[in-house]
Coordinates of C-alpha atoms in Angstrom, one line a residue:
M58 CA -5.4 -45.8 65.4
R59 CA -4.8 -49.4 66.6
R60 CA -7.9 -50.6 64.8
Y61 CA -6.8 -48.8 61.7
I62 CA -3.3 -50.5 61.8
F63 CA -4.8 -53.9 62.6
Q64 CA -7.2 -53.7 59.6
R65 CA -4.3 -52.8 57.3
V66 CA -2.1 -55.6 58.6
W67 CA -4.9 -58.2 58.3
A68 CA -5.6 -57.1 54.7
S69 CA -1.9 -57.4 53.9
F70 CA -1.8 -61.0 55.1
L71 CA -4.9 -61.9 53.3
T72 CA -3.5 -60.3 50.1
L73 CA -0.3 -62.4 50.3
F74 CA -2.2 -65.6 51.0
V75 CA -4.2 -65.0 47.8
V76 CA -1.0 -64.2 45.8
V77 CA 0.7 -67.4 47.1
T78 CA -2.3 -69.5 46.2
L79 CA -2.9 -68.0 42.7
T80 CA 0.8 -68.1 41.9
F81 CA 1.1 -71.8 42.9
F82 CA -1.9 -73.1 40.9
M83 CA -1.2 -70.8 37.8
M84 CA 2.3 -72.2 37.6
R85 CA 1.0 -75.7 37.8
A86 CA -1.5 -75.0 35.0
I87 CA 1.4 -74.1 32.5
P88 CA 2.0 -76.8 30.0
G89 CA 5.3 -78.6 30.3
G90 CA 7.5 -78.9 33.4
P91 CA 10.8 -77.7 34.9
F92 CA 12.6 -80.8 33.5
T93 CA 11.2 -80.7 30.0
D94 CA 14.2 -80.5 27.8
E95 CA 15.1 -80.9 24.1
K96 CA 16.8 -84.2 24.9
A97 CA 14.5 -86.9 26.3
I98 CA 15.2 -87.8 29.9
P99 CA 15.1 -91.6 30.6
P100 CA 11.8 -92.3 32.3
F101 CA 13.3 -93.9 35.4
I102 CA 15.6 -90.9 35.9
L103 CA 12.7 -88.5 35.3
E104 CA 10.7 -90.4 37.9
K105 CA 13.4 -90.2 40.5
I106 CA 13.8 -86.4 39.9
M107 CA 10.0 -85.9 40.2
A108 CA 10.0 -88.0 43.4
R109 CA 12.9 -86.0 44.8
Y110 CA 11.0 -82.7 44.4
H111 CA 7.7 -84.3 45.4
L112 CA 6.2 -83.4 42.0
N113 CA 4.4 -86.8 41.8
D114 CA 2.3 -86.0 44.8
P115 CA -1.3 -84.9 44.5
L116 CA -1.7 -81.2 43.8
Y117 CA -3.3 -80.4 47.1
V118 CA -0.5 -82.2 48.9
Q119 CA 2.1 -80.1 47.0
Y120 CA 0.1 -77.0 47.8
G121 CA 0.0 -77.9 51.5
H122 CA 3.8 -78.5 51.6
Y123 CA 4.6 -75.3 49.7
L124 CA 2.3 -73.1 51.9
W125 CA 3.9 -74.6 55.0
D126 CA 7.5 -73.8 53.7
V127 CA 6.4 -70.3 52.8
L128 CA 5.1 -69.7 56.2
H129 CA 8.6 -70.7 57.5
F130 CA 10.2 -68.2 54.8
D131 CA 11.5 -71.2 52.8
L132 CA 10.9 -70.7 49.1
G133 CA 12.3 -74.0 48.2
P134 CA 15.2 -75.2 46.0
S135 CA 15.8 -74.0 42.5
Y136 CA 15.2 -76.6 39.8
R137 CA 17.7 -75.1 37.4
Y138 CA 20.4 -73.5 39.6
E139 CA 21.9 -76.7 41.1
G140 CA 22.7 -76.6 44.7
M141 CA 21.0 -73.2 45.3
T142 CA 17.7 -72.3 47.0
V143 CA 15.4 -69.6 45.9
N144 CA 16.3 -67.6 49.1
Q145 CA 19.9 -67.7 48.1
L146 CA 19.2 -66.5 44.6
I147 CA 17.1 -63.6 46.0
A148 CA 19.8 -62.7 48.5
S149 CA 22.4 -62.7 45.7
G150 CA 20.5 -60.8 43.1
F151 CA 18.4 -58.3 45.1
P152 CA 21.2 -56.1 46.4
A153 CA 22.0 -55.0 42.8
S154 CA 18.4 -54.3 42.0
L155 CA 18.0 -52.5 45.4
M156 CA 20.9 -50.2 44.5
V157 CA 19.6 -49.3 41.1
G158 CA 16.0 -48.9 42.4
S159 CA 17.1 -46.8 45.4
I160 CA 19.0 -44.3 43.2
A161 CA 16.0 -44.2 40.9
I162 CA 13.5 -43.5 43.7
L163 CA 15.9 -40.8 45.1
L164 CA 16.1 -39.1 41.7
S165 CA 12.4 -39.3 41.2
L166 CA 11.6 -37.6 44.5
V167 CA 14.4 -35.0 44.4
V168 CA 13.6 -33.9 40.8
G169 CA 9.9 -34.6 40.5
I170 CA 8.6 -32.8 43.7
P171 CA 10.5 -29.5 43.2
A172 CA 9.5 -29.5 39.5
G173 CA 5.8 -29.9 40.4
I174 CA 6.0 -27.1 43.0
V175 CA 7.7 -24.7 40.6
S176 CA 5.1 -25.5 37.9
A177 CA 2.2 -24.9 40.2
L178 CA 3.7 -21.6 41.5
R179 CA 4.6 -20.5 37.9
R180 CA 1.4 -21.7 36.2
G181 CA 1.2 -20.7 32.5
R182 CA 4.8 -19.5 32.4
W183 CA 7.8 -20.9 30.7
Q184 CA 8.9 -22.8 33.7
D185 CA 5.5 -24.6 33.9
R186 CA 5.4 -25.3 30.1
T187 CA 8.9 -26.7 30.1
A188 CA 8.4 -28.9 33.0
M189 CA 5.1 -30.3 31.7
V190 CA 6.6 -30.9 28.3
L191 CA 9.5 -32.9 29.9
A192 CA 7.0 -34.6 32.1
T193 CA 4.9 -35.8 29.1
L194 CA 8.0 -37.1 27.3
G195 CA 8.9 -39.0 30.5
I196 CA 5.6 -40.6 30.6
T197 CA 5.2 -41.5 27.0
I198 CA 8.6 -42.8 26.2
P199 CA 9.2 -46.4 27.3
N200 CA 12.2 -47.1 29.6
F201 CA 13.8 -49.5 27.1
V202 CA 13.9 -46.8 24.6
I203 CA 15.5 -44.4 27.1
A204 CA 17.9 -47.2 28.0
T205 CA 18.9 -47.7 24.4
I206 CA 19.5 -44.0 23.9
L207 CA 21.7 -43.7 27.0
V208 CA 23.7 -46.8 26.0
Y209 CA 24.3 -45.4 22.5
F210 CA 25.5 -42.0 23.7
F211 CA 27.3 -42.6 27.0
A212 CA 28.7 -46.1 26.4
Y213 CA 29.1 -46.4 22.6
R214 CA 29.5 -42.8 21.2
W215 CA 31.3 -41.2 24.1
G216 CA 32.8 -44.2 26.0
W217 CA 32.1 -42.7 29.4
V218 CA 30.8 -45.8 31.0
T219 CA 30.9 -49.6 30.3
V220 CA 27.7 -51.7 29.8
G221 CA 27.6 -55.3 30.5
F222 CA 29.9 -55.4 33.4
W223 CA 28.7 -54.8 36.9
E224 CA 31.1 -52.5 38.9
G225 CA 28.7 -51.2 41.6
L226 CA 27.7 -47.7 42.0
P227 CA 29.3 -46.2 38.7
T228 CA 27.5 -48.7 36.5
A229 CA 24.2 -48.2 38.4
L230 CA 23.8 -44.6 37.5
L231 CA 22.6 -45.2 33.9
P232 CA 19.9 -47.9 34.6
A233 CA 18.8 -45.7 37.6
I234 CA 18.3 -42.7 35.4
T235 CA 16.4 -44.9 33.0
L236 CA 14.1 -46.2 35.7
A237 CA 13.5 -42.7 37.1
G238 CA 12.1 -41.3 33.8
Y239 CA 8.5 -42.3 34.3
P240 CA 8.1 -41.8 38.0
T241 CA 9.8 -38.4 38.0
A242 CA 7.4 -37.2 35.2
F243 CA 4.4 -38.7 37.1
I244 CA 5.4 -37.2 40.5
S245 CA 6.0 -33.8 39.0
R246 CA 2.5 -33.8 37.3
L247 CA 0.9 -35.2 40.5
T248 CA 2.6 -32.6 42.7
R249 CA 1.6 -29.8 40.3
S250 CA -2.1 -30.7 40.3
S251 CA -2.2 -31.3 44.1
M252 CA -0.5 -28.0 44.8
L253 CA -2.8 -26.1 42.5
E254 CA -5.8 -27.5 44.4
V255 CA -4.3 -26.7 47.8
L256 CA -3.3 -23.2 46.8
Q257 CA -6.9 -22.4 46.1
Q258 CA -8.0 -23.3 49.7
D259 CA -9.3 -20.6 52.1
Y260 CA -6.6 -21.2 54.7
I261 CA -3.9 -20.5 52.1
R262 CA -5.6 -17.2 51.3
T263 CA -5.8 -16.5 55.0
A264 CA -2.1 -17.2 55.3
Y265 CA -1.3 -14.7 52.5
S266 CA -3.6 -12.1 54.0
K267 CA -1.6 -12.3 57.2
G268 CA 1.5 -11.2 55.3
L269 CA 3.4 -14.4 55.4
R270 CA 6.1 -14.9 52.7
E271 CA 5.4 -17.2 49.7
R272 CA 8.1 -19.6 50.8
A273 CA 6.5 -20.0 54.3
V274 CA 3.0 -20.4 52.8
V275 CA 4.2 -23.0 50.4
Y276 CA 6.5 -25.1 52.4
I277 CA 4.8 -24.9 55.9
H278 CA 1.1 -24.7 55.1
A279 CA 0.5 -26.0 51.5
L280 CA 3.1 -28.7 51.0
R281 CA 1.9 -30.9 53.8
N282 CA -1.5 -31.4 52.3
A283 CA -0.3 -31.3 48.7
I284 CA 2.2 -34.1 49.5
I285 CA -0.4 -36.6 50.5
P286 CA -1.1 -37.9 47.0
V287 CA 2.7 -38.4 46.5
V288 CA 3.0 -40.3 49.7
T289 CA 0.1 -42.5 48.6
Y290 CA 2.0 -43.2 45.3
L291 CA 5.3 -44.1 47.1
G292 CA 4.3 -47.7 47.8
P293 CA 3.4 -48.7 44.2
L294 CA 6.3 -46.4 43.0
I295 CA 9.0 -48.2 44.9
A296 CA 7.7 -51.7 44.1
G297 CA 7.1 -50.7 40.5
I298 CA 10.7 -49.4 40.1
L299 CA 12.1 -52.6 41.5
T300 CA 9.8 -54.9 39.6
G301 CA 10.0 -52.8 36.4
S302 CA 13.8 -53.1 36.3
F303 CA 13.7 -56.6 34.6
V304 CA 14.1 -55.2 31.1
V305 CA 16.5 -52.5 32.1
E306 CA 18.7 -55.0 34.0
Q307 CA 18.9 -57.0 30.7
V308 CA 19.9 -54.0 28.7
F309 CA 22.6 -52.8 31.0
G310 CA 23.8 -56.2 32.2
V311 CA 23.0 -55.6 35.9
P312 CA 23.2 -58.9 37.7
G313 CA 20.0 -58.3 39.6
L314 CA 16.9 -60.3 40.5
G315 CA 15.4 -59.7 37.2
T316 CA 18.0 -61.7 35.5
F317 CA 17.2 -64.8 37.5
F318 CA 13.4 -64.1 37.0
V319 CA 13.8 -63.9 33.1
T320 CA 15.9 -67.0 33.0
S321 CA 13.6 -69.0 35.3
I322 CA 10.7 -68.3 33.0
S323 CA 12.4 -69.6 29.9
N324 CA 13.6 -72.7 32.0
R325 CA 10.2 -73.2 33.7
D326 CA 11.8 -73.1 37.0
Y327 CA 8.6 -73.2 39.1
T328 CA 10.1 -72.4 42.5
T329 CA 12.2 -69.5 41.3
I330 CA 9.3 -67.9 39.5
M331 CA 6.9 -68.4 42.4
G332 CA 9.5 -67.3 44.9
V333 CA 10.5 -64.1 43.1
T334 CA 6.7 -63.3 42.5
I335 CA 5.9 -63.8 46.2
F336 CA 9.0 -61.8 47.3
Y337 CA 7.9 -58.8 45.1
S338 CA 4.3 -59.1 46.2
A339 CA 5.4 -59.1 49.8
L340 CA 7.5 -56.1 49.1
L341 CA 4.6 -54.3 47.5
V342 CA 2.1 -55.2 50.2
S343 CA 4.6 -54.2 52.9
L344 CA 5.3 -50.8 51.3
N345 CA 1.6 -50.1 50.9
L346 CA 1.0 -51.0 54.5
V347 CA 3.8 -48.6 55.6
V348 CA 2.3 -45.9 53.3
D349 CA -1.2 -46.4 54.8
I350 CA 0.1 -46.1 58.3
C351 CA 2.1 -43.0 57.5
L352 CA -1.0 -41.4 55.9
G353 CA -2.8 -42.1 59.1
F354 CA -0.4 -39.9 60.9
I355 CA -0.2 -37.2 58.2
D356 CA -3.9 -36.9 57.8
P357 CA -6.1 -38.0 60.7
R358 CA -9.2 -37.9 58.5
I359 CA -7.9 -41.1 56.7
K360 CA -8.0 -43.4 59.7
L361 CA -11.4 -42.0 60.7
N362 CA -12.9 -43.0 57.3

């Protein structure tokens, strides 16, 4: 087990190194610069600004400095948000994104897993057909379309909520429901297919032949193996919900990290773009690492392979 964990940790650090390197050089390859503006900046002022942020140094020197700062968890200053660092921007915007994303993840698991179990146990009946139709709609309809529909009915038509003003938990529900649409549908379909496969195994038939109740067979014997694909999906799911909230945050006016990211792209704020990208990449890699370790405990065959 120690070797399994060590391999996963080493692969995670290697992945982050590649992400940092690619992000740095790709941002430097984009035409223009962070201080390119409609009004021409006097050359001597531009030269001082470039020297202040070490943008006149050779590219390999800039890369070395940036890599050293990242190793010390310093993502640098923001070029557009005066007096603020990228670390401060992430600290101020991520809590709102985390609140919306956490509610969306909870909704996805609470609704998706039971729906998949019921569909598998009632295969071919109206419960199964209804759940699969809803799952298909959840997968095919983009989240910005769902966001527009929710805003129209709940905010404009009925006036139950306000959009564009962040008031914490009450205003986090609609964007969370929007983000939960696709993962809920995907988890329900994944749970259904996995549960159907597990229910056909010999040990499940043996459990039924011993006279065990359906509830005991499903939740004690079948669910542990059927849930493995869902656990595998949790890492990308969590990171996908948090990173996929950029458009939804713009629609609902959530002051999350997506707002800073979208603004930094239009302003060519190199450090903010790279910092947010590295932050989300580290989040994704860390979540996948946790999922891999958890799978090693759930199914011993995984670490042996």
